[in-house]
Each structure stands twice: as C-alpha cells, then as structure tokens.
Short mmCIF file of C-alpha atoms and ligand atoms in Angstrom, two decimals:
data_model
loop_
_atom_site.label_atom_id
_atom_site.label_comp_id
_atom_site.label_asym_id
_atom_site.label_seq_id
_atom_site.Cartn_x
_atom_site.Cartn_y
_atom_site.Cartn_z
CA MET A 1 125.86 34.70 118.17
CA ALA A 2 123.98 37.70 119.47
CA LYS A 3 120.43 38.96 117.20
CA ILE A 4 121.34 42.63 116.69
CA ILE A 5 119.46 44.69 117.73
CA ASP A 6 118.98 47.44 115.15
CA GLY A 7 118.91 50.78 116.24
CA LYS A 8 118.41 52.30 112.78
CA SER A 9 115.85 50.56 111.65
CA ILE A 10 113.80 51.19 114.95
CA SER A 11 114.46 54.95 114.82
CA ALA A 12 113.42 54.95 111.56
CA GLN A 13 110.20 53.08 112.66
CA VAL A 14 109.39 55.55 115.29
CA ARG A 15 110.52 58.91 113.44
CA ASN A 16 107.77 57.86 110.99
CA GLU A 17 105.39 56.95 113.69
CA VAL A 18 106.01 61.25 114.87
CA HIS A 19 106.32 62.53 111.44
CA ILE A 20 102.33 61.08 111.58
CA ALA A 21 101.60 62.34 114.59
CA THR A 22 103.54 65.52 113.86
CA SER A 23 101.54 66.49 110.17
CA ALA A 24 97.97 65.70 111.92
CA LEU A 25 98.45 68.14 114.93
CA THR A 26 100.12 70.78 112.14
CA LYS A 27 96.75 69.81 110.40
CA GLU A 28 93.95 70.12 113.57
CA THR A 29 95.99 73.29 114.53
CA GLY A 30 98.26 74.92 112.49
CA ILE A 31 101.13 74.23 115.00
CA VAL A 32 104.93 72.83 113.71
CA PRO A 33 106.51 71.67 116.21
CA GLY A 34 109.66 73.90 116.76
CA LEU A 35 112.60 72.44 118.49
CA ALA A 36 115.31 75.25 119.50
CA VAL A 37 118.91 73.44 119.95
CA VAL A 38 121.74 75.77 121.89
CA LEU A 39 124.95 75.08 120.48
CA VAL A 40 127.69 77.17 122.83
CA GLY A 41 131.48 77.20 121.50
CA ASP A 42 132.79 74.74 118.77
CA ASN A 43 133.03 71.54 120.01
CA PRO A 44 133.56 68.94 116.39
CA ALA A 45 131.49 65.81 118.44
CA SER A 46 128.54 68.54 119.51
CA GLN A 47 128.01 70.07 116.12
CA VAL A 48 127.58 66.94 114.61
CA TYR A 49 125.08 66.20 117.54
CA VAL A 50 123.66 69.19 116.95
CA ARG A 51 123.33 68.98 113.18
CA ASN A 52 121.68 65.44 113.24
CA LYS A 53 119.29 66.51 115.28
CA GLN A 54 118.47 69.47 113.52
CA LYS A 55 118.54 67.37 110.07
CA ALA A 56 116.05 64.84 111.32
CA ALA A 57 113.51 67.59 112.75
CA LYS A 58 113.34 68.91 109.55
CA GLU A 59 112.86 65.61 107.45
CA ILE A 60 110.08 64.63 109.43
CA GLU A 61 108.49 68.54 108.67
CA MET A 62 108.95 70.47 112.44
CA ASN A 63 111.07 73.65 112.14
CA PRO A 64 114.21 73.91 113.74
CA ILE A 65 115.82 76.38 114.93
CA ASP A 66 119.48 76.84 115.23
CA ILE A 67 121.20 79.21 118.11
CA LYS A 68 125.27 79.08 118.17
CA LEU A 69 126.77 80.95 120.55
CA PRO A 70 130.38 81.68 121.19
CA GLU A 71 132.59 79.79 123.35
CA ASP A 72 132.80 82.45 125.98
CA VAL A 73 129.69 83.36 126.02
CA SER A 74 128.43 84.87 130.06
CA SER A 75 125.69 83.41 131.67
CA SER A 76 123.96 86.35 131.61
CA ILE A 77 123.51 86.79 127.55
CA LEU A 78 122.99 82.69 127.39
CA LYS A 79 120.09 83.26 130.28
CA SER A 80 118.52 86.36 128.64
CA LYS A 81 118.81 83.66 125.20
CA LEU A 82 116.92 81.10 127.00
CA ASP A 83 114.13 83.21 128.09
CA GLN A 84 113.88 84.84 124.65
CA LEU A 85 113.13 80.85 123.46
CA ASN A 86 110.98 79.90 126.49
CA ASN A 87 108.64 83.44 125.76
CA ASP A 88 108.46 82.14 122.09
CA ASP A 89 105.07 80.79 121.26
CA SER A 90 107.04 78.66 117.96
CA VAL A 91 109.51 77.33 120.25
CA HIS A 92 108.17 74.12 122.12
CA GLY A 93 111.10 72.37 122.29
CA ILE A 94 114.64 73.90 123.98
CA LEU A 95 118.01 72.02 124.47
CA VAL A 96 121.01 73.08 125.30
CA GLN A 97 123.92 70.45 123.92
CA LEU A 98 126.04 69.24 126.43
CA PRO A 99 128.60 69.80 127.70
CA LEU A 100 128.88 73.57 128.40
CA PRO A 101 132.25 75.06 128.58
CA GLY A 102 133.74 74.71 131.92
CA HIS A 103 132.38 78.59 132.89
CA LEU A 104 129.03 77.96 132.93
CA ASP A 105 127.38 75.75 135.45
CA GLU A 106 125.31 72.99 133.88
CA LYS A 107 122.72 71.95 136.44
CA SER A 108 122.10 76.25 137.81
CA ILE A 109 121.78 76.34 133.42
CA ILE A 110 119.29 73.56 132.94
CA ARG A 111 116.91 74.94 135.82
CA LEU A 112 116.47 78.39 133.36
CA ILE A 113 114.76 76.57 130.43
CA ASN A 114 111.09 76.16 130.98
CA PRO A 115 110.14 72.60 132.40
CA MET A 116 106.95 72.73 129.56
CA LYS A 117 110.16 73.51 126.76
CA ASP A 118 112.41 71.12 128.89
CA VAL A 119 112.65 68.05 126.12
CA ASP A 120 115.60 66.86 126.86
CA GLY A 121 113.84 66.00 130.46
CA LEU A 122 116.71 66.97 132.69
CA HIS A 123 114.79 70.06 134.52
CA PRO A 124 114.46 68.87 138.17
CA GLU A 125 110.23 69.54 137.85
CA ASN A 126 110.46 66.58 134.26
CA VAL A 127 113.12 64.46 136.78
CA GLY A 128 110.93 64.63 139.74
CA LEU A 129 107.23 63.85 137.47
CA MET A 130 109.48 60.67 136.17
CA LEU A 131 110.68 59.52 139.31
CA GLY A 132 106.83 59.92 140.86
CA GLY A 133 105.28 57.63 138.05
CA THR A 134 104.14 60.61 135.80
CA PRO A 135 106.64 61.08 133.55
CA ARG A 136 106.03 64.52 131.21
CA PHE A 137 109.35 64.19 129.48
CA VAL A 138 111.96 61.39 130.00
CA PRO A 139 115.23 61.80 128.85
CA ALA A 140 115.88 60.86 124.88
CA THR A 141 118.82 58.05 125.44
CA PRO A 142 116.58 56.33 128.04
CA LEU A 143 113.22 56.94 126.50
CA GLY A 144 115.16 55.52 123.00
CA ILE A 145 116.47 52.62 124.99
CA GLN A 146 113.36 51.64 126.65
CA GLN A 147 111.92 51.39 122.97
CA LEU A 148 114.64 48.93 122.03
CA LEU A 149 114.16 46.30 124.52
CA ILE A 150 110.08 46.39 124.26
CA ARG A 151 110.22 46.80 120.62
CA THR A 152 113.27 43.42 119.79
CA ASP A 153 110.65 41.59 122.82
CA ASN A 154 113.20 42.31 125.08
CA SER A 155 110.90 43.43 127.68
CA PRO A 156 112.42 44.45 131.14
CA SER A 157 109.41 43.14 133.27
CA GLY A 158 110.65 41.12 136.06
CA LYS A 159 114.41 40.89 134.54
CA HIS A 160 117.69 41.80 136.51
CA VAL A 161 118.88 45.39 134.69
CA VAL A 162 122.03 45.90 135.10
CA VAL A 163 122.90 49.83 134.59
CA CYS A 164 127.02 50.63 134.63
CA GLY A 165 127.09 53.72 135.12
CA ARG A 166 125.07 56.87 136.82
CA SER A 167 125.01 60.27 135.06
CA ASP A 168 122.34 62.34 135.16
CA ILE A 169 121.51 61.48 131.33
CA VAL A 170 121.69 57.93 131.02
CA GLY A 171 122.51 55.69 134.18
CA LYS A 172 119.96 57.64 136.46
CA PRO A 173 117.14 58.05 134.75
CA VAL A 174 117.43 55.12 132.42
CA ALA A 175 117.25 52.69 136.11
CA SER A 176 114.77 55.22 137.21
CA LEU A 177 113.32 54.45 133.94
CA LEU A 178 112.71 50.78 133.73
CA LEU A 179 111.64 50.11 137.34
CA GLN A 180 108.48 52.25 137.63
CA LYS A 181 105.70 49.70 138.37
CA ASP A 182 104.46 49.46 134.24
CA THR A 183 104.06 47.18 132.08
CA ALA A 184 107.10 48.78 129.41
CA ALA A 185 109.15 48.96 132.58
CA ASN A 186 108.71 46.46 136.23
CA ALA A 187 112.31 45.72 136.47
CA THR A 188 114.73 44.73 139.25
CA VAL A 189 117.36 47.42 139.13
CA THR A 190 121.01 47.69 140.16
CA ILE A 191 123.03 50.41 139.55
CA CYS A 192 127.05 50.12 139.01
CA HIS A 193 129.85 52.80 139.27
CA THR A 194 133.39 53.25 140.42
CA GLY A 195 132.27 53.09 143.94
CA THR A 196 131.12 49.70 143.37
CA ALA A 197 133.40 46.82 144.40
CA ASP A 198 133.51 43.87 142.08
CA MET A 199 131.58 44.45 139.18
CA GLY A 200 131.35 41.75 137.09
CA VAL A 201 130.16 40.05 139.91
CA ILE A 202 126.91 42.47 139.49
CA THR A 203 127.54 42.09 135.65
CA ARG A 204 126.82 38.57 135.85
CA GLN A 205 123.78 38.35 137.19
CA ALA A 206 122.09 40.30 134.51
CA ASP A 207 119.32 39.44 132.29
CA ILE A 208 119.58 42.67 130.76
CA LEU A 209 122.91 44.95 130.59
CA ILE A 210 123.26 48.54 129.80
CA ALA A 211 126.61 50.13 129.71
CA ALA A 212 127.31 53.75 129.95
CA VAL A 213 130.35 54.37 131.30
CA GLY A 214 132.24 56.29 128.83
CA ARG A 215 135.24 53.97 128.68
CA PRO A 216 136.02 52.31 125.01
CA GLU A 217 135.27 48.27 125.24
CA PHE A 218 134.99 48.12 129.59
CA ILE A 219 132.40 45.58 129.55
CA THR A 220 134.32 42.05 128.46
CA ALA A 221 132.52 38.56 127.74
CA ASP A 222 133.86 36.70 130.96
CA MET A 223 131.95 39.95 133.43
CA VAL A 224 128.74 38.69 131.52
CA SER A 225 126.44 35.64 131.58
CA ALA A 226 124.87 33.32 128.46
CA GLY A 227 122.29 34.33 127.53
CA VAL A 228 121.99 38.90 128.28
CA VAL A 229 120.35 40.99 126.62
CA VAL A 230 123.31 43.92 125.88
CA ILE A 231 121.99 47.42 125.06
CA ASP A 232 125.84 49.52 124.72
CA VAL A 233 125.30 53.22 125.16
CA GLY A 234 128.98 54.18 124.78
CA ILE A 235 130.01 56.17 122.10
CA ASN A 236 134.27 56.60 121.96
CA ARG A 237 137.25 56.91 119.44
CA LYS A 238 139.53 54.39 119.08
CA THR A 239 142.65 55.19 117.38
CA ASP A 240 142.29 52.73 114.32
CA PRO A 241 145.54 53.75 111.66
CA SER A 242 143.26 51.82 108.72
CA SER A 243 140.97 54.32 109.08
CA LYS A 244 140.39 57.26 107.28
CA ARG A 245 139.81 59.56 110.18
CA GLY A 246 142.44 57.36 112.40
CA TYR A 247 140.16 56.32 114.91
CA ARG A 248 137.19 54.48 114.74
CA LEU A 249 133.82 54.09 116.99
CA VAL A 250 133.23 51.92 119.52
CA GLY A 251 131.12 51.08 122.49
CA ASP A 252 131.69 50.40 125.81
CA VAL A 253 131.27 46.61 125.66
CA ASP A 254 133.46 44.72 123.49
CA TYR A 255 131.25 43.78 120.68
CA VAL A 256 133.06 41.04 118.91
CA ASN A 257 133.61 38.78 122.31
CA VAL A 258 130.17 39.62 124.45
CA SER A 259 128.27 38.86 121.24
CA GLU A 260 129.10 35.52 121.38
CA LYS A 261 127.64 35.12 124.53
CA ALA A 262 124.93 37.67 124.26
CA SER A 263 121.34 36.79 123.20
CA ALA A 264 120.97 40.32 121.66
CA ILE A 265 122.98 43.37 121.10
CA THR A 266 123.23 46.99 120.26
CA PRO A 267 125.89 47.61 117.66
CA VAL A 268 127.82 51.14 117.88
CA PRO A 269 127.31 53.04 115.79
CA GLY A 270 123.65 52.15 114.63
CA GLY A 271 122.25 50.92 118.23
CA VAL A 272 121.05 53.60 120.80
CA GLY A 273 122.50 56.75 119.22
CA PRO A 274 119.71 56.66 116.32
CA MET A 275 116.90 55.79 119.28
CA THR A 276 118.42 59.23 121.43
CA ILE A 277 117.56 61.63 118.35
CA ALA A 278 114.00 59.94 117.18
CA MET A 279 112.80 60.28 121.35
CA LEU A 280 113.83 63.63 121.19
CA LEU A 281 111.54 64.55 118.36
CA PHE A 282 108.52 62.12 120.16
CA ASN A 283 109.47 64.43 122.66
CA THR A 284 109.49 67.93 120.94
CA MET A 285 106.10 66.43 119.85
CA THR A 286 104.85 65.65 123.06
CA ALA A 287 105.50 69.37 123.47
CA ALA A 288 103.74 70.81 120.92
CA LYS A 289 100.84 69.01 121.95
CA LEU A 290 100.91 70.02 125.46
CA SER A 291 100.91 73.66 123.75
CA ALA A 292 98.22 72.97 121.64
CA ASN A 293 95.89 72.38 125.15
N1 NAP B 1 124.13 57.27 122.03
C1 NAP B 1 123.79 57.96 122.81
O1 NAP B 1 123.14 58.66 122.07
C2 NAP B 1 124.58 58.45 124.18
C3 NAP B 1 124.10 59.48 124.74
C4 NAP B 1 124.56 60.04 126.12
C5 NAP B 1 125.69 59.39 126.28
N2 NAP B 1 126.08 58.42 125.19
C6 NAP B 1 127.97 58.13 125.55
O2 NAP B 1 127.35 57.37 126.98
C7 NAP B 1 128.78 57.34 127.22
C8 NAP B 1 128.38 57.18 128.85
O3 NAP B 1 127.81 58.42 128.80
P1 NAP B 1 127.77 59.45 130.19
O4 NAP B 1 127.62 60.72 129.83
O5 NAP B 1 126.59 58.80 131.32
O6 NAP B 1 128.64 59.69 130.93
P2 NAP B 1 129.73 60.23 132.50
O7 NAP B 1 128.39 61.35 132.98
O8 NAP B 1 131.08 60.11 132.13
O9 NAP B 1 129.00 59.05 133.86
C9 NAP B 1 129.78 58.15 133.56
C10 NAP B 1 129.44 56.83 134.29
O10 NAP B 1 130.14 55.97 134.84
C11 NAP B 1 131.08 55.64 135.39
N3 NAP B 1 131.92 54.63 135.20
C12 NAP B 1 132.95 55.77 134.40
N4 NAP B 1 134.59 54.97 135.00
C13 NAP B 1 134.14 53.78 135.68
C14 NAP B 1 134.82 52.43 136.18
N5 NAP B 1 135.81 51.91 135.55
N6 NAP B 1 134.22 51.53 137.02
C15 NAP B 1 132.75 51.97 137.30
N7 NAP B 1 131.79 53.34 136.71
C16 NAP B 1 132.89 53.63 135.96
C17 NAP B 1 130.62 56.72 136.19
O11 NAP B 1 131.20 56.57 137.69
P3 NAP B 1 130.87 57.99 138.92
O12 NAP B 1 129.65 58.62 138.78
O13 NAP B 1 131.30 57.21 140.12
O14 NAP B 1 131.77 58.52 138.43
C18 NAP B 1 129.48 57.62 136.10
O15 NAP B 1 128.68 57.27 136.48
C19 NAP B 1 129.81 57.87 126.49
O16 NAP B 1 130.89 57.06 125.96
C20 NAP B 1 128.96 58.66 126.25
O17 NAP B 1 130.12 59.52 124.88
C21 NAP B 1 126.14 58.49 123.94
#
C-alpha cells in the first residue's frame, strides 16, 4: 500500500518558511510583499482559487491586492490595469488567473506582465530562463511538485520521470524543471500527450509518474508498475449523489487501485493543490527580494 504524500502538511512547512523570510525582509527593508491577483469574470472555480491565494498571502503578512474585472472587459482596459500594476512599487507579484474568457488572448496578455513581477512564471522571459537552467520564477505547480518529491525522499535524480500532459502551466514546465542538471532534478524525462501511441507502455516504465491530463481517474492500475511514485495534479469533478454538493473532487489517477501498487502517492484534494499556493507565495517573496536589490 502506498505512503500518502501529504501536500497539506508539506505546504504548511513551506508557508512557514516563506513567512519567516517575509518577516525578515520587512524588518530589514520595510518592504511588505504585495501580490496582485487579477480575476476576469466570475468563473466559480477561479473565484475559489483566488480567494485561497489571497487568504494564504494575508496569513503570512503579505499584502494581497484583489483586482476584479467584468467578464466582457476589453483587452485595452485589461492592458491598462496591468500597466498600472507593473508601475506600482507596492506590487511585487502579478498573477492573472487563468483561464481567461475566450475573447482575450492568454499568451499575449501574459506578455504584458513585467517579467520581474511574473510570479506565475509564464512570461516567455521566465520560461526561457528556467529552460536555460537559471530560473527566476518557476511556475508554482511544477515547483510544488519538485518540493513534494524532495521533501519526501523521492529525489528525481537518476529516475525515469514520465509526465502525462504537455500544458504550458504544468506538463511542459515540470518536465523542463526535472531534467535540469541540478541535484534537485537530474531526471530522465518522457512526456506523453494525445499524440502518444500507447501511453501504458511508457507509463509502466516510470519510477515517478506525474499525471496532468485533466481527465478523471485516467491513469489506471494497469498503467503503472509496482513501486512507482505518483504525483496526481488533476482536479476534476465527479458526480456523486451521496455528496452534499452532488459531486466530489478526484484526480487524474484512479487513486484506490493505483495506491495498491505505488510506493507513494499524492491524494486529491490535499496533494499538489496546497503546494501550488505555497510556491506562489515563495515566488512573491522572491519578487519582493529582487525589488529590494
Ligand atoms: N493542483 C493544482 O494546483 C493544479 C494546477 C494546474 C492544473 N491542475 C489540474 O491538472 C489537470 C491538468 O491541467 P492542465 O492545465 O495541465 O490541463 P490542459 O491544459 O487541459 O492539458 C492537458 C494535457 O493532457 C493531455 N491529454 C488530455 N487528454 C489526454 C488523453 N486522453 N491522452 C493523452 N493525453 C491527454 C493534453 O494533450 P494535448 O496537448 O495533446 O492536447 C494536454 O497536453 C487539470 O485537472 C487541472 O484542473 C491542478
């Protein structure tokens, strides 16, 4: 039976570390790290994510700044809002909550963020720095996955890591992060996606399997080998009439059956999700430190 990789408690450790660093920075320089989160529209899941991020920032004495814009906001208004945040010295980190409504082009909006404040690590300058092995801001979810592995003695170094999914926010950055020539990485990485002919053949070779496909319980027990370490990034709603909300959250991995074979596994919820928030705070603290220099 797999050990549970407890993202909730590891994220509490990270948040505590960031809190200590933030207090020291504020004491030394007077800087209070400011995190601006821009939410366009009223997507309920995004509203929850934004609330959680801002609550976590407040808890560690950062300054959360909420920017809410209507669903039909024009790209020029959004651009001027971002300009204003880029030029505001009390704002150290800027995050635009994704997904954006269809009329806004996400890639071009992300490029409008000052790369020194891009705490989501999605600006091409920060993507390039990470790929080149000199990261400034690494996207929070991949950074959280790396910390989960290291802090549970599941170092990726020398291991075969199989990543299922190639999105810009999870699959691609986690693959690039873990293949770096660095003691906290140094893995052999394979990426699977919809063009992969027989995913099971690849996933069964994994020492560490990272599932980020956005399909409920997609990775089944026959797709993994005994002893694999499983990181489940997925957050999916599964209909459940016995639950008050009518659904429950499940990951991209068939948790019950895969747990029987894996050596360690992240639960959903309580695995990768809390780490994403903790690493966003870490990046915000880094941004504030960079502004001090
Ligand atoms: N815990 C967290 O903090 C956190 C953060 C971000 C995302 N998430 C969750 O993680 C999951 C993935 O998110 P994402 O943003 O990376 O998703 P995404 O942008 O939808 O990307 C999904 C990826 O999976 C691949 N894929 C989908 N169906 C597949 C199939 N049947 N066979 C093979 N590959 C398949 C897609 O391949 P193609 O490229 O070929 O289309 C794509 O690369 C979602 O459930 C999301 O809610 C959680």
